[in-house]
Tab-separated table of C-alpha atoms in Angstrom:
chain	number	residue	atom	x	y	z
A	1179	MET	CA	0.375	0.107	0.231
A	1180	LEU	CA	2.723	2.509	0.858
A	1181	ALA	CA	4.363	1.563	-2.141
A	1182	ILE	CA	1.385	2.789	-4.167
A	1183	LEU	CA	0.934	5.780	-2.511
A	1184	ASP	CA	4.389	6.627	-3.013
A	1185	ARG	CA	4.321	5.918	-6.565
A	1186	LEU	CA	1.347	8.609	-6.545
A	1187	PHE	CA	2.340	11.192	-4.817
A	1188	SER	CA	5.908	11.622	-5.618
A	1189	ARG	CA	5.692	13.050	-9.001
A	1190	SER	CA	5.852	16.411	-9.500
A	1191	ALA	CA	2.257	17.788	-10.652
A	1192	THR	CA	3.790	20.047	-13.011
A	1193	PRO	CA	3.387	19.292	-17.099
A	1194	ALA	CA	6.035	17.888	-19.152
A	1195	PRO	CA	7.767	21.181	-20.954
A	1196	THR	CA	6.521	22.001	-24.403
A	1197	THR	CA	8.394	22.894	-27.332
A	1198	GLY	CA	5.689	24.890	-28.453
A	1199	ARG	CA	5.842	28.923	-29.691
A	1200	LEU	CA	2.804	30.007	-27.378
A	1201	THR	CA	3.825	29.793	-22.995
A	1202	PRO	CA	0.716	29.154	-21.512
A	1203	GLU	CA	0.084	32.934	-20.366
A	1204	GLN	CA	-0.286	33.706	-23.992
A	1205	ALA	CA	-2.613	31.160	-25.114
A	1206	ALA	CA	-4.738	32.217	-22.022
A	1207	ALA	CA	-4.674	35.437	-23.166
A	1208	ILE	CA	-5.702	34.749	-26.378
A	1209	ALA	CA	-8.797	32.552	-25.852
A	1210	ALA	CA	-10.137	35.169	-23.041
A	1211	CYS	CA	-9.633	37.788	-26.132
A	1212	ALA	CA	-11.830	35.533	-28.184
A	1213	ALA	CA	-14.486	34.866	-24.878
A	1214	ALA	CA	-14.506	38.262	-24.417
A	1215	GLY	CA	-17.359	38.394	-26.689
A	1216	THR	CA	-19.807	36.046	-24.671
A	1217	GLY	CA	-19.166	38.187	-21.404
A	1218	THR	CA	-17.187	36.298	-19.533
A	1219	ALA	CA	-13.886	37.668	-17.362
A	1220	THR	CA	-12.290	34.895	-15.681
A	1221	THR	CA	-9.174	33.505	-15.081
A	1222	CYS	CA	-8.462	30.692	-17.148
A	1223	THR	CA	-6.028	27.805	-17.394
A	1224	ALA	CA	-4.185	26.445	-20.414
A	1225	VAL	CA	-3.047	22.727	-20.913
A	1226	PRO	CA	-0.562	21.935	-23.625
A	1227	THR	CA	-2.553	18.916	-25.755
A	1228	ARG	CA	-0.716	16.852	-28.520
A	1229	THR	CA	-2.913	16.162	-31.519
A	1230	ASP	CA	-2.649	14.896	-35.550
A	1231	THR	CA	-2.082	18.472	-36.878
A	1232	GLY	CA	0.404	19.727	-34.011
A	1233	LEU	CA	0.697	21.424	-30.724
A	1234	VAL	CA	-3.026	22.979	-29.479
A	1235	TRP	CA	-3.091	24.907	-26.167
A	1236	ASP	CA	-6.695	23.594	-24.232
A	1237	VAL	CA	-7.647	26.213	-22.549
A	1238	CYS	CA	-10.877	26.166	-19.810
A	1239	GLU	CA	-12.449	28.737	-17.639
A	1240	VAL	CA	-11.695	28.071	-14.139
A	1241	ALA	CA	-15.402	27.565	-12.704
A	1242	TYR	CA	-17.267	24.931	-10.898
A	1243	GLY	CA	-20.392	22.916	-13.122
A	1244	SER	CA	-19.722	24.921	-16.409
A	1245	GLY	CA	-18.001	27.469	-18.202
A	1246	TRP	CA	-16.631	28.080	-21.698
A	1247	ARG	CA	-13.802	26.618	-23.248
A	1248	VAL	CA	-11.101	27.483	-26.530
A	1249	CYS	CA	-8.549	25.590	-28.490
A	1250	VAL	CA	-5.792	27.559	-29.299
A	1251	ASP	CA	-3.549	26.370	-32.166
A	1252	ASP	CA	0.559	26.877	-31.134
A	1253	ALA	CA	1.489	27.107	-34.634
A	1254	THR	CA	-1.079	30.092	-35.892
A	1255	GLY	CA	-1.702	31.548	-32.383
A	1256	ALA	CA	-5.703	31.277	-33.981
A	1257	PRO	CA	-8.439	30.563	-31.270
A	1258	GLY	CA	-10.997	28.038	-32.011
A	1259	PRO	CA	-14.624	28.345	-31.582
A	1260	VAL	CA	-15.848	29.306	-28.110
A	1261	GLY	CA	-17.782	26.338	-26.424
A	1262	ARG	CA	-19.478	26.009	-23.374
A	1263	TRP	CA	-18.814	23.067	-21.237
A	1264	GLY	CA	-20.417	21.788	-18.043
A	1265	VAL	CA	-23.754	21.501	-17.043
A	1266	ARG	CA	-25.443	24.390	-18.227
């Protein structure tokens, strides 16, 4: 049991470094500008995701229950469509 707990909690919680052009802060700022038309002004987190086409930043609103979500292409810096997630 202790070996399992040690393996679970000994790893670093920080994501692996990416070789992309954008930083998480830049991707979050691009997504916040894209979502400004929806009337939301919130803090968001950016997580790098590898796809077949390259690196994409998955940016979601930090909220309970629901919020907005934007994917930002790392190569071009272009935001995707603003979508809703959650129970709303």
